[in-house]
CSV table of C-alpha atoms and ligand atoms in Angstrom, one decimal:
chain,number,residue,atom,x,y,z
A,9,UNK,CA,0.0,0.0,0.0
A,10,UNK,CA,1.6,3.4,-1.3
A,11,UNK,CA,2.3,6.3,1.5
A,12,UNK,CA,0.0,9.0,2.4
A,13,UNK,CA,-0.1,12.5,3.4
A,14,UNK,CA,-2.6,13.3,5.9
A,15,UNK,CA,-4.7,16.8,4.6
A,16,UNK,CA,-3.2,19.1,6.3
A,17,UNK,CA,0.3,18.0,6.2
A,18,UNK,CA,0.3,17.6,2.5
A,19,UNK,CA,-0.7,21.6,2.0
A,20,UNK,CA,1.8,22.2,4.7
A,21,UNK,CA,4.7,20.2,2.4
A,22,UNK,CA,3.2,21.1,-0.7
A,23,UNK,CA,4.1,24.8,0.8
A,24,UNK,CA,7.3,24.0,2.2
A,25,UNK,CA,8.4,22.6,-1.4
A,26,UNK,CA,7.5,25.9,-3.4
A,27,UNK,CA,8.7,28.2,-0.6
A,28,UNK,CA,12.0,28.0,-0.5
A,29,UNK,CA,15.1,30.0,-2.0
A,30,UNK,CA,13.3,30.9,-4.8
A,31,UNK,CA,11.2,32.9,-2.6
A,32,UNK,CA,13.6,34.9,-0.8
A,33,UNK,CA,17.4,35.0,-2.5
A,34,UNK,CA,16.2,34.2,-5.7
A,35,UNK,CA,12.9,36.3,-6.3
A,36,UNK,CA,14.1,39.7,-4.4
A,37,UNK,CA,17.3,40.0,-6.3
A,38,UNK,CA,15.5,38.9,-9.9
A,39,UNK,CA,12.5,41.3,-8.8
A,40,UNK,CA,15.4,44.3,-8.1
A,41,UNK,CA,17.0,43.3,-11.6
A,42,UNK,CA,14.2,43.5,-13.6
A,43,UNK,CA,12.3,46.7,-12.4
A,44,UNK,CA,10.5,45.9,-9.5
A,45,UNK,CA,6.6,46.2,-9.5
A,46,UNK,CA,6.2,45.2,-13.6
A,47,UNK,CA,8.3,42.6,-12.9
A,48,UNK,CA,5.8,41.4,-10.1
A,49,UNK,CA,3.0,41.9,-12.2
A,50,UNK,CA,4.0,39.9,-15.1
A,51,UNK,CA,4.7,37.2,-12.4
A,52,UNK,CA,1.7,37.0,-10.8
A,53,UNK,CA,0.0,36.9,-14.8
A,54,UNK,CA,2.4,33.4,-14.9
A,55,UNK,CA,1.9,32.1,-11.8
A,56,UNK,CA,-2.1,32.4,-12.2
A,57,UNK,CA,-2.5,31.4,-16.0
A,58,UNK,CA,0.8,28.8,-16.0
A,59,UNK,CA,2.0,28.2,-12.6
A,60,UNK,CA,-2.1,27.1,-11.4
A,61,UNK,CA,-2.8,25.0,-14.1
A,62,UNK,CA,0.6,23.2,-13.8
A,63,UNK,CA,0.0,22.6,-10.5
A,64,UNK,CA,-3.5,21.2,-11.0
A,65,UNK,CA,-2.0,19.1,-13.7
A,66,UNK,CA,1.0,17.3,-12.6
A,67,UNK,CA,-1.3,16.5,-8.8
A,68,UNK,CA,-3.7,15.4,-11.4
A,69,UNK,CA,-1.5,13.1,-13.2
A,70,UNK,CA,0.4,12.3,-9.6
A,71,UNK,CA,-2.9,11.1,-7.9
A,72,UNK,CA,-4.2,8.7,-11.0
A,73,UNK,CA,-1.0,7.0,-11.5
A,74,UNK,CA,0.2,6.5,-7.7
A,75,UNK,CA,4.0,6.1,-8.9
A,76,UNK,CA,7.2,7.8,-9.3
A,77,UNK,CA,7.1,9.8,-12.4
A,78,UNK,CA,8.6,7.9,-15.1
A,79,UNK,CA,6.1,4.5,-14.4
A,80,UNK,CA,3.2,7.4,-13.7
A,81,UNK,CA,3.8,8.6,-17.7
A,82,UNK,CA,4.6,5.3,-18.8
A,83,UNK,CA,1.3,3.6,-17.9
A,84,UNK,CA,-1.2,6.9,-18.5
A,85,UNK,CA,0.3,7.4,-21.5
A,86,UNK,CA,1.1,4.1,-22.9
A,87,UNK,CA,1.8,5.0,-26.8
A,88,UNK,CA,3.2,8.2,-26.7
A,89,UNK,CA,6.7,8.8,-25.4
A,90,UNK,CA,5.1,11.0,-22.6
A,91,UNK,CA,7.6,9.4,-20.2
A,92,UNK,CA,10.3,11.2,-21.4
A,93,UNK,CA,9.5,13.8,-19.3
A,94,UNK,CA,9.7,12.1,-16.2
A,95,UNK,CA,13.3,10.9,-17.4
A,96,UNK,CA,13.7,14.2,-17.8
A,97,UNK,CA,12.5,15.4,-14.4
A,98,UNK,CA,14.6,12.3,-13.0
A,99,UNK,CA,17.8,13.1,-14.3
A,100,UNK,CA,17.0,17.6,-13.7
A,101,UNK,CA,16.1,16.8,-9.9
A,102,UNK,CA,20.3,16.0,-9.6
A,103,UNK,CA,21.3,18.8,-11.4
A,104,UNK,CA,18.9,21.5,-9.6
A,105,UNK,CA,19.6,19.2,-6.3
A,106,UNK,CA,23.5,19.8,-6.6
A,107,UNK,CA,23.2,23.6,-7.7
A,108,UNK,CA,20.2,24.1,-5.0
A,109,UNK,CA,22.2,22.6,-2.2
A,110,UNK,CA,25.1,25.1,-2.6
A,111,UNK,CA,23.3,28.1,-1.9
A,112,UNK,CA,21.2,26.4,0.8
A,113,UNK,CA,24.8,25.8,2.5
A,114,UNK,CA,25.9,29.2,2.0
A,115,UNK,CA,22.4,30.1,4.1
A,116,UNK,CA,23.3,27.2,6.8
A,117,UNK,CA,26.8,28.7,6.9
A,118,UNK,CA,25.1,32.6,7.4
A,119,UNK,CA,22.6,31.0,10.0
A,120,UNK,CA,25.2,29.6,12.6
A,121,UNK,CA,27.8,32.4,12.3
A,122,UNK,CA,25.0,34.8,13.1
A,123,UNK,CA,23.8,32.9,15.9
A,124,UNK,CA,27.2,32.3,17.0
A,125,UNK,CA,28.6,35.5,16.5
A,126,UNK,CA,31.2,34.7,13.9
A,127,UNK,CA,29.4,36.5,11.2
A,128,UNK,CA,29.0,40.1,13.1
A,129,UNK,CA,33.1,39.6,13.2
A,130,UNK,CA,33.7,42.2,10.2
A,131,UNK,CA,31.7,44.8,11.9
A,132,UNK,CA,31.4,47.2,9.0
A,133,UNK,CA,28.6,47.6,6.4
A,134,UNK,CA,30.8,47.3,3.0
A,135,UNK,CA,33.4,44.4,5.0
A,136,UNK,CA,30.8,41.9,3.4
A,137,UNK,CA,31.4,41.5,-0.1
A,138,UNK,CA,35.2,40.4,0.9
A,139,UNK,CA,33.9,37.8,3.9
A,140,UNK,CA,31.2,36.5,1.0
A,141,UNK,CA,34.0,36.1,-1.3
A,142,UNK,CA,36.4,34.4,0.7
A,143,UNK,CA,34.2,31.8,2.1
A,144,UNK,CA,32.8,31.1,-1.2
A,145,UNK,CA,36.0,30.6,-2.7
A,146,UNK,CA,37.5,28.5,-0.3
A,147,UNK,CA,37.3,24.5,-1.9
A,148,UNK,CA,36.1,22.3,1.2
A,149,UNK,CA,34.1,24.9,3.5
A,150,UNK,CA,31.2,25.7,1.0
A,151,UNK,CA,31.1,21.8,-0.2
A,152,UNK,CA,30.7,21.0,3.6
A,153,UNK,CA,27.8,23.2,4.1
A,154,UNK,CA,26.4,21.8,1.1
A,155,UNK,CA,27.1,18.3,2.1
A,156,UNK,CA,25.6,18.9,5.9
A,157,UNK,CA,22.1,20.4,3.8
A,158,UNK,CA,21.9,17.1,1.9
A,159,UNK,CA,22.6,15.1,4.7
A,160,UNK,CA,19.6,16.8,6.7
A,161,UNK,CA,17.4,16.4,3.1
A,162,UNK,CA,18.4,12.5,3.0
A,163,UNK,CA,17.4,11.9,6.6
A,164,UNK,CA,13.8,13.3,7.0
A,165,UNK,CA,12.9,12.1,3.0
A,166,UNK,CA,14.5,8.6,4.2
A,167,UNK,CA,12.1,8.5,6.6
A,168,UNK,CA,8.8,8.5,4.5
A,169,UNK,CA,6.1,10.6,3.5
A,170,UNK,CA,4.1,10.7,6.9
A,171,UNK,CA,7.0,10.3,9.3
A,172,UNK,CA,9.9,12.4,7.4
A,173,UNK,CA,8.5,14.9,4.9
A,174,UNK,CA,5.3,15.6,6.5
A,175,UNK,CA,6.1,15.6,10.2
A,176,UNK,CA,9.5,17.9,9.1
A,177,UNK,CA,7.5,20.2,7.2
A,178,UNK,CA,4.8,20.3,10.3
A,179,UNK,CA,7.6,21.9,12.4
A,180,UNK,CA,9.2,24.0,10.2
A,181,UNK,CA,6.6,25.6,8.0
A,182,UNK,CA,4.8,27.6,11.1
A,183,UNK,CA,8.2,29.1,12.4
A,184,UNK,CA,8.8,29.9,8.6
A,185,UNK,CA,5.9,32.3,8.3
A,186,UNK,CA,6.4,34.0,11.8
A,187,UNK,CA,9.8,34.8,10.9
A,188,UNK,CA,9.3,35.8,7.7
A,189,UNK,CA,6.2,38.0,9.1
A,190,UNK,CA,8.2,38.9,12.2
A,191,UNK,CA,11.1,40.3,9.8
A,192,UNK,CA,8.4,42.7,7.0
A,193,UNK,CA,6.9,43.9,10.4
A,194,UNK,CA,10.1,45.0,11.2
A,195,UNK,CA,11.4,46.3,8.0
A,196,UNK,CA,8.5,48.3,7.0
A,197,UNK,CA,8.7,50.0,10.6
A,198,UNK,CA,11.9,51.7,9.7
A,199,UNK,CA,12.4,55.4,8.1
A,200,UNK,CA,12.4,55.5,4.7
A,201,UNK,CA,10.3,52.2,4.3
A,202,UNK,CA,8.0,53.8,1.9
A,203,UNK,CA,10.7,53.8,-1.4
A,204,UNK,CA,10.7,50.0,-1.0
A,205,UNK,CA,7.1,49.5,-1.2
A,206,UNK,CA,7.2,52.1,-4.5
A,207,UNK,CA,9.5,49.9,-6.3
A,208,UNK,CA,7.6,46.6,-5.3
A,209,UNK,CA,4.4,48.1,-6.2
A,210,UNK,CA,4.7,51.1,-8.6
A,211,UNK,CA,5.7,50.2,-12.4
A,212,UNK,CA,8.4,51.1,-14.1
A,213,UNK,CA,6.5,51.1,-17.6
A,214,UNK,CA,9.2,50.9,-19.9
A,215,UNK,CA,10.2,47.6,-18.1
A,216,UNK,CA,7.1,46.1,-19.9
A,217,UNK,CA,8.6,46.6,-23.5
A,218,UNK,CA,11.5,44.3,-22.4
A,219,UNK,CA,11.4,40.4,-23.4
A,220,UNK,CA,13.9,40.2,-20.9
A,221,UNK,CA,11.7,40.9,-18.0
A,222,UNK,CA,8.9,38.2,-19.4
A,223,UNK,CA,11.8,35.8,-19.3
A,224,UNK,CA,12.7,36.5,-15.9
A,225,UNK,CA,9.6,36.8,-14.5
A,226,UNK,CA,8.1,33.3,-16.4
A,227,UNK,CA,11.6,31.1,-14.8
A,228,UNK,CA,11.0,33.2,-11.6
A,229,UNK,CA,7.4,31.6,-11.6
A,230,UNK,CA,8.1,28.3,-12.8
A,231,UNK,CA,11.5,28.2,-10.4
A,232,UNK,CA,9.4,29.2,-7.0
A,233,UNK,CA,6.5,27.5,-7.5
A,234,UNK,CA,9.0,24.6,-8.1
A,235,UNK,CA,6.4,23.1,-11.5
A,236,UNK,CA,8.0,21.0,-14.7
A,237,UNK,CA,9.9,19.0,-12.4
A,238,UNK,CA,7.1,16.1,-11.7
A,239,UNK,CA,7.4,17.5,-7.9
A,240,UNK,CA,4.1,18.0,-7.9
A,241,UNK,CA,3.5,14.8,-9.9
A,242,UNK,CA,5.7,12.8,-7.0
A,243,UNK,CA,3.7,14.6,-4.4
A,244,UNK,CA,0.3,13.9,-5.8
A,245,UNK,CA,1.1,10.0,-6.0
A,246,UNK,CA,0.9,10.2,-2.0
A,247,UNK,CA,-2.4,12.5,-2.1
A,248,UNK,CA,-5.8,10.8,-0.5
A,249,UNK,CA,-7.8,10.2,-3.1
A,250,UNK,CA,-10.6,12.1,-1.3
A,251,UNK,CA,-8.4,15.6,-0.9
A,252,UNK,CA,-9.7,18.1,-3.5
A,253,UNK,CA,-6.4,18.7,-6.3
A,254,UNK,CA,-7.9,22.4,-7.6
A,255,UNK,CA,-8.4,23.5,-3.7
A,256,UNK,CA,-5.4,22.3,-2.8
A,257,UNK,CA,-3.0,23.9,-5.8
A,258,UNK,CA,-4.4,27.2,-5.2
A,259,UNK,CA,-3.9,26.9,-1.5
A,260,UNK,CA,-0.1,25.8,-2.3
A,261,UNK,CA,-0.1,28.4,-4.8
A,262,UNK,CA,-1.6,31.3,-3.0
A,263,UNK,CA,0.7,30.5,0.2
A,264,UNK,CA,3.9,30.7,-2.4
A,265,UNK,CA,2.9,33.7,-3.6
A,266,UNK,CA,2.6,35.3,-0.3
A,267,UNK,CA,5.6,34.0,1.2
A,268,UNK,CA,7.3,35.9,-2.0
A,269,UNK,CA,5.7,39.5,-1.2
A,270,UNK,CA,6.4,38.8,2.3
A,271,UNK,CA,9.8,38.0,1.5
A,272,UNK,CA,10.1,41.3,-0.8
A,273,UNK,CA,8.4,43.3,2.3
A,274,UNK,CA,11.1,41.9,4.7
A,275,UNK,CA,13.7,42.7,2.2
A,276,UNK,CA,13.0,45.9,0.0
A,277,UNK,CA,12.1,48.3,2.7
A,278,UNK,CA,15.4,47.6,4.7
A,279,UNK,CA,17.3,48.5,1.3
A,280,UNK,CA,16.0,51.3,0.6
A,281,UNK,CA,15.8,52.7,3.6
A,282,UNK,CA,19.6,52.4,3.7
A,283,UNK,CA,19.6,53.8,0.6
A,284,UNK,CA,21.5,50.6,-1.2
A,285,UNK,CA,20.7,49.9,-4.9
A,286,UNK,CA,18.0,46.6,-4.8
A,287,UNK,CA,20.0,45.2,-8.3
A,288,UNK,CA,23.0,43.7,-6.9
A,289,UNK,CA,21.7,40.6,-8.1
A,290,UNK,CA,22.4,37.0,-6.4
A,291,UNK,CA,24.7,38.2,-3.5
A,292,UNK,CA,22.0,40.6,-2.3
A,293,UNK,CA,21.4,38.1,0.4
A,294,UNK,CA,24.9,36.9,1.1
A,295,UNK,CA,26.5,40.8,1.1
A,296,UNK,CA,24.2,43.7,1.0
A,297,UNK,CA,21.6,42.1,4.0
A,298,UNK,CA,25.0,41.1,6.5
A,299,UNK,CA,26.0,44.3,6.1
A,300,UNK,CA,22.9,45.9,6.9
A,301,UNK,CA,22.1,43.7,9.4
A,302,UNK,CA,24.8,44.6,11.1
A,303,UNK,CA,24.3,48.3,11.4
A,304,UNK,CA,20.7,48.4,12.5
A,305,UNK,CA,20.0,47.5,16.5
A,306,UNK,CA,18.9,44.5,17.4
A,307,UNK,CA,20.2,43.4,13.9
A,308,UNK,CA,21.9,40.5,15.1
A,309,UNK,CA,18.8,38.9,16.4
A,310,UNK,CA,17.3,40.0,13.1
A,311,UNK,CA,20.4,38.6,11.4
A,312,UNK,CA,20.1,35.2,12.9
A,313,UNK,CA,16.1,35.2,12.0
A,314,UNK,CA,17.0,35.9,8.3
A,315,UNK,CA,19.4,33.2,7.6
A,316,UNK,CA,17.7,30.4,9.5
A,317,UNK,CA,14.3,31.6,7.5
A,318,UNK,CA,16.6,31.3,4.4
A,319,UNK,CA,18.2,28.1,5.5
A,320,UNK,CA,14.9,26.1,6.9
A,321,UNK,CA,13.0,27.3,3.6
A,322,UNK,CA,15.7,25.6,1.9
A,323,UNK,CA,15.4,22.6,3.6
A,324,UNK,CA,11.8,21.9,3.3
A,325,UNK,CA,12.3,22.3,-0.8
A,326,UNK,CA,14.9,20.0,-0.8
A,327,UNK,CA,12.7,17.3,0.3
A,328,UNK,CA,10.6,17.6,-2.8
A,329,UNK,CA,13.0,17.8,-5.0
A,330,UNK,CA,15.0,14.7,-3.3
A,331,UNK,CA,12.0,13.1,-3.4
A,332,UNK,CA,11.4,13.0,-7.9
A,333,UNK,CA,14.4,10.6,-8.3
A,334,UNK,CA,14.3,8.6,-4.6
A,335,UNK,CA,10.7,7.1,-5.9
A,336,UNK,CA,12.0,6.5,-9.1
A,337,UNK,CA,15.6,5.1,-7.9
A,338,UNK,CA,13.7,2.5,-5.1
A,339,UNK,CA,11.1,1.1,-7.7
A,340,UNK,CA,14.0,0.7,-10.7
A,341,UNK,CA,16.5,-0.7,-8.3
A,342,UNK,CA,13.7,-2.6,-6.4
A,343,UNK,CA,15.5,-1.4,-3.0
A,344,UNK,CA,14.4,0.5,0.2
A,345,UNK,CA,13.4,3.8,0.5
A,346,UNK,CA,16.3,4.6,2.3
A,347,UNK,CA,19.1,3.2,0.1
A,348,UNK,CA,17.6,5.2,-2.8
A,349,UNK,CA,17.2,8.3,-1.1
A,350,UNK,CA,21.0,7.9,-0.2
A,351,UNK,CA,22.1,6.9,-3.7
A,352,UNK,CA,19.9,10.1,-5.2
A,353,UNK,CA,21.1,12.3,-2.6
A,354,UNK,CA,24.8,11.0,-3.4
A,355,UNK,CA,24.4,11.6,-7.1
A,356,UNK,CA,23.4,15.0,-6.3
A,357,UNK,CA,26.5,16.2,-4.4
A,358,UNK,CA,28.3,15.2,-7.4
A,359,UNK,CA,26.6,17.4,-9.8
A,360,UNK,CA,26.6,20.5,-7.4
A,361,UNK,CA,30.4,20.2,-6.8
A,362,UNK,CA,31.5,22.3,-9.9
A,363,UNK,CA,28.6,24.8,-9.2
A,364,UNK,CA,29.8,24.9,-5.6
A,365,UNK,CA,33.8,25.3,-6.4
A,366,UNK,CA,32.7,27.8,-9.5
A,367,UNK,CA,34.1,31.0,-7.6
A,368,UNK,CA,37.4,29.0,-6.5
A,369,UNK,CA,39.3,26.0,-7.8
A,370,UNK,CA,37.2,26.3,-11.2
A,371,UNK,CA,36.4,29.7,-11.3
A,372,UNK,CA,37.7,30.3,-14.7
A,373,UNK,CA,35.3,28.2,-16.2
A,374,UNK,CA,32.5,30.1,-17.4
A,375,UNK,CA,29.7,29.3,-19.3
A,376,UNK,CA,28.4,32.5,-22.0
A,377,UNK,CA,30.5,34.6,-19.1
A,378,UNK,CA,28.5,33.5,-15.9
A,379,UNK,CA,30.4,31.6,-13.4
A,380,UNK,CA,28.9,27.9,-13.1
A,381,UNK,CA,26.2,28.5,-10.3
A,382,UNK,CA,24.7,30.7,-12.6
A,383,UNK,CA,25.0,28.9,-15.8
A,384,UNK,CA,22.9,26.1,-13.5
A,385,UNK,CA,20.4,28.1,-12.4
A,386,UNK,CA,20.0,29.9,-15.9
A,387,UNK,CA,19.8,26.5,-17.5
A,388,UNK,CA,17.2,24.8,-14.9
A,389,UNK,CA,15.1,28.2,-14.5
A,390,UNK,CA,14.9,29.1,-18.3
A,391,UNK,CA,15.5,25.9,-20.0
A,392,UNK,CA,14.5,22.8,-18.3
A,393,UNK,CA,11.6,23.5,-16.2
A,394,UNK,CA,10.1,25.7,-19.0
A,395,UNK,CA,10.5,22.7,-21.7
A,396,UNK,CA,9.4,20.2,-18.5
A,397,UNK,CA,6.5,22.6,-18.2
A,398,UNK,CA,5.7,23.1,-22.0
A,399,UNK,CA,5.9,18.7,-22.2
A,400,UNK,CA,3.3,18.2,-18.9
A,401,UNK,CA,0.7,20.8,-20.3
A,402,UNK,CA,0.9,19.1,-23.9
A,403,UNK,CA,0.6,15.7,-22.2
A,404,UNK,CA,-2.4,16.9,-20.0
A,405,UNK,CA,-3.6,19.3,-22.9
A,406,UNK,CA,-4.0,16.8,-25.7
A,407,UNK,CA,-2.0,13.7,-25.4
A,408,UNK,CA,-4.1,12.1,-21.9
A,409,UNK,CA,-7.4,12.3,-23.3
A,410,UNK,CA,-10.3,15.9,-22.4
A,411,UNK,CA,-12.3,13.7,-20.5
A,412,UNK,CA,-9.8,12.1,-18.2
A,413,UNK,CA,-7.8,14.8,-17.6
A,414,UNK,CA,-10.6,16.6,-16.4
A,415,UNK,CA,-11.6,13.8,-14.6
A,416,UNK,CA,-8.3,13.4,-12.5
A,417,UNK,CA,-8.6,16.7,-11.7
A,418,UNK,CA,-12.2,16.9,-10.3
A,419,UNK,CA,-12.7,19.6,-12.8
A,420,UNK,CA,-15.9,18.2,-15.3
A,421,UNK,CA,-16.7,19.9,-17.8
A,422,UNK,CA,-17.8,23.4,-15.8
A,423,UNK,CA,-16.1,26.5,-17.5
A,424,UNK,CA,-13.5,26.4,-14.8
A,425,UNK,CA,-12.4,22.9,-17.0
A,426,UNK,CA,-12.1,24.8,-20.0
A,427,UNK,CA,-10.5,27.6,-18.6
A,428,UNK,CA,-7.7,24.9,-17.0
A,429,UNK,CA,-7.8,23.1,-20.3
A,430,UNK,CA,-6.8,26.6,-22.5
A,431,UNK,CA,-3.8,27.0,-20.6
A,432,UNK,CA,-2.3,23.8,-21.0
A,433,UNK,CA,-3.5,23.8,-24.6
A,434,UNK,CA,-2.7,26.9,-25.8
A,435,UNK,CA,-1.6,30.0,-23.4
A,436,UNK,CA,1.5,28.2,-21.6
A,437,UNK,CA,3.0,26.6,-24.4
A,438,UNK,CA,2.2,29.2,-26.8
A,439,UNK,CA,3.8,32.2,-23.9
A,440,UNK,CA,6.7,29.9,-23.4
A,441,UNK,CA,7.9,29.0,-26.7
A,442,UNK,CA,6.9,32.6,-27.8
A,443,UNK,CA,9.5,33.5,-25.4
A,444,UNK,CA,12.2,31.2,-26.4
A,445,UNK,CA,12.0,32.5,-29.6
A,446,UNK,CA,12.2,36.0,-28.5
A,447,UNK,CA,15.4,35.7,-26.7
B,512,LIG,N1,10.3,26.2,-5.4
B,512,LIG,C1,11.5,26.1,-4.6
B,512,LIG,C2,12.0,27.5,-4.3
B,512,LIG,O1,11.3,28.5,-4.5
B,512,LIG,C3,12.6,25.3,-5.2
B,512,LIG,C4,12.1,24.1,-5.8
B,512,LIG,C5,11.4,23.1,-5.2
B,512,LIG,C6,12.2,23.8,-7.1
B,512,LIG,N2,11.1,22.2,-6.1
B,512,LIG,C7,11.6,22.5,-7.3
B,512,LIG,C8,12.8,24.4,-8.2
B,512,LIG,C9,11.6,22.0,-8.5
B,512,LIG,C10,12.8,23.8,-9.4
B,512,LIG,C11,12.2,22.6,-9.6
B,512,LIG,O2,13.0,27.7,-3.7
């Protein structure tokens, strides 16, 4: 008898999987990149017309086939070569794994020297960007962050659904959101909070005419909801078959989204009100916030709330993802739960070491100039999960049938069905592609 999630804890992972990084390093230095508020707009157009109905889609698919991906595809779509993109999803999960796992170090690192005190050590606001660089270039320190995060990861997801995952996510997911509340609170009580919330919510309008922005604003969506990696797919296998899939994506998807403004409310004020340009782009978190963090009073405290918010977020995504190749690892390999998650988690580390030694022992390997970390993260958040995306909204669109898909999905045939079945059919593909082309 397969796994599964009680109600409440599978919202509460489903959550914890698309709140993560994404959220917080990721979507407030992409946001301050790409112009703020029309960034967040075109967003919020992806998330509701491409991110929803991938989310309904791949639970759909998840919750009929009961399976890891790859067997899922295989037996609902037994002509086609549909199960392609769970291979695909298989072999990604490793890739985004290795690259995810650095940067969730770099946050584990963060967390304990600000609750230790080692981190307040340089004492001045612009002392950062040098303590930054020379941890990140340093060989074993960064891969031993990263190794202790995947070691955490492989211990809850080895032990199961109910008693790992969900029970994990059940005690970190509350403290998430009071910290994350705790810390906008607190930001948008200092002078000079107000120019933050005008860049968050007043458009730039020329930022509209840029493809650019569409392109960083789609991967933004597609990367923090976590969707086109058959995560949702692996998740909905565990789903009771009784637990409504639409009310339940746009639960997970409405929580994501807020844990993003949040995130942007905790983080925007602060830098504007110390007057510190918002595009500094991935080492806002890791240079600009230490610094300011360690100006402000009480910032210490503050500090340590960041980068455990940063690091625990983290955490609960990389069960998900370690989850998409440990169900497909212990049915192929017919072995435990445990052994796969350890031989997935293994294979990971390996493919996030050149990402994680990119600023050191290979930092003159580049990729199109960007150092390897972000030649990953380009790759995964505007290559693979787009094309992972663009293959499971065919699949649902056309290739499984009208009438089962909305079937699977509770959805009949009311207008919300068609509605559900447009997007896959036509608007995400046709947005996507239209955007690959563009660039
Ligand atoms: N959504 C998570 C975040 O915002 C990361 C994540 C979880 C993810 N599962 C994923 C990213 C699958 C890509 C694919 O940090």
């Amino acid at each position: 008898m397969r796994e599964q999630w009680t109600r409440s804890g599978f919202l509460l992972a489903g959550i914890g999987s698309a709140a993560g990084l994404g959220n917080i390093w990721r979507f407030s230095y992409v946001a301050g990149e790409n112009g703020g508020a029309a960034f967040l707009i075109i967003y919020l157009l992806a998330v509701i017309f491409i991110g929803l109905p991938l989310v309904i889609a791949e639970l759909a698919i998840g919750s009929k086939g009961r399976n890891d991906a790859v067997a899922t595809l295989r037996h609902e779509a037994p002509t086609g070569h549909w199960y392609i993109a769970g291979g695909l999803s298989v072999v990604g999960a490793f890739f985004i794994l290795g690259f995810y796992s650095v940067i969730a170090g770099w946050a584990l690192k963060y967390f304990v020297g600000a609750a230790d005190g080692s981190l307040w050590a340089p004492q001045q606001l612009n002392a950062y960007h040098a303590y930054f660089e020379g941890f990140i270039a340093r060989p074993f320190e960064p891969l031993g962050w990263q190794l202790l995060m995947l070691t955490l990861t492989t211990a809850v997801v080895a032990g199961g659904i109910r008693h790992g995952i969900e029970a994990a996510n059940r005690l970190l997911m509350p403290l998430l959101c009071l910290i994350v509340i705790g810390l906008a609170a607190y930001s948008l009580s200092l002078d000079g909070a107000e120019k933050g919330l005008d860049f968050l919510f007043t458009p730039d309008w020329s930022a509209f005419t840029r493809p650019a922005v569409y392109m960083a604003a789609i991967g933004q969506a597609f990367f923090s909801l976590g969707i086109g990696m058959a995560i949702f797919l692996t998740y909905g296998s565990y789903l009771d078959p009784k637990q409504s899939i639409t009310k339940s994506a746009s639960i997970i998807v409405l929580g994501d989204s807020l844990l993003a403004i949040t995130a942007g409310l905790a983080i925007f004020p602060a830098v504007f009100a110390f007057g510190i340009d918002p595009a500094q782009g991935p080492e806002l978190a890791f240079i600009t916030l230490p610094g300011l963090f360690s100006q402000i009073p009480g910032g210490r405290l503050i500090g340590t709330l960041f980068f455990g918010l940063l690091a625990g977020a983290a955490l609960t995504s990389m069960f998900s993802i370690l989850e998409v190749p440990s169900a497909y690892l212990a049915r192929r390999l017919s072995c435990s739960r445990r052994k796969a998650t350890l031989l997935a988690a293994s294979l990971s580390f390996i493919a996030g070491i050149p990402p994680a030694l990119g600023f050191g022992v290979f930092e003159q390997v580049t990729i199109g100039g960007q150092n390897l970390l972000d030649s990953y993260d380009d790759a995964v958040s505007h290559l693979l999960l787009p094309t992972g995306g663009i293959l499971i909204a065919l699949f649902t669109g056309w290739g499984w049938g009208k009438r089962r898909a909305l079937e699977a999905a509770g959805l009949d045939n009311s207008k919300l069905g068609e509605l559900w079945l447009l997007c896959l059919q036509y608007i995400g593909p046709l947005v996507i592609l239209t955007i690959f082309i563009a660039l």
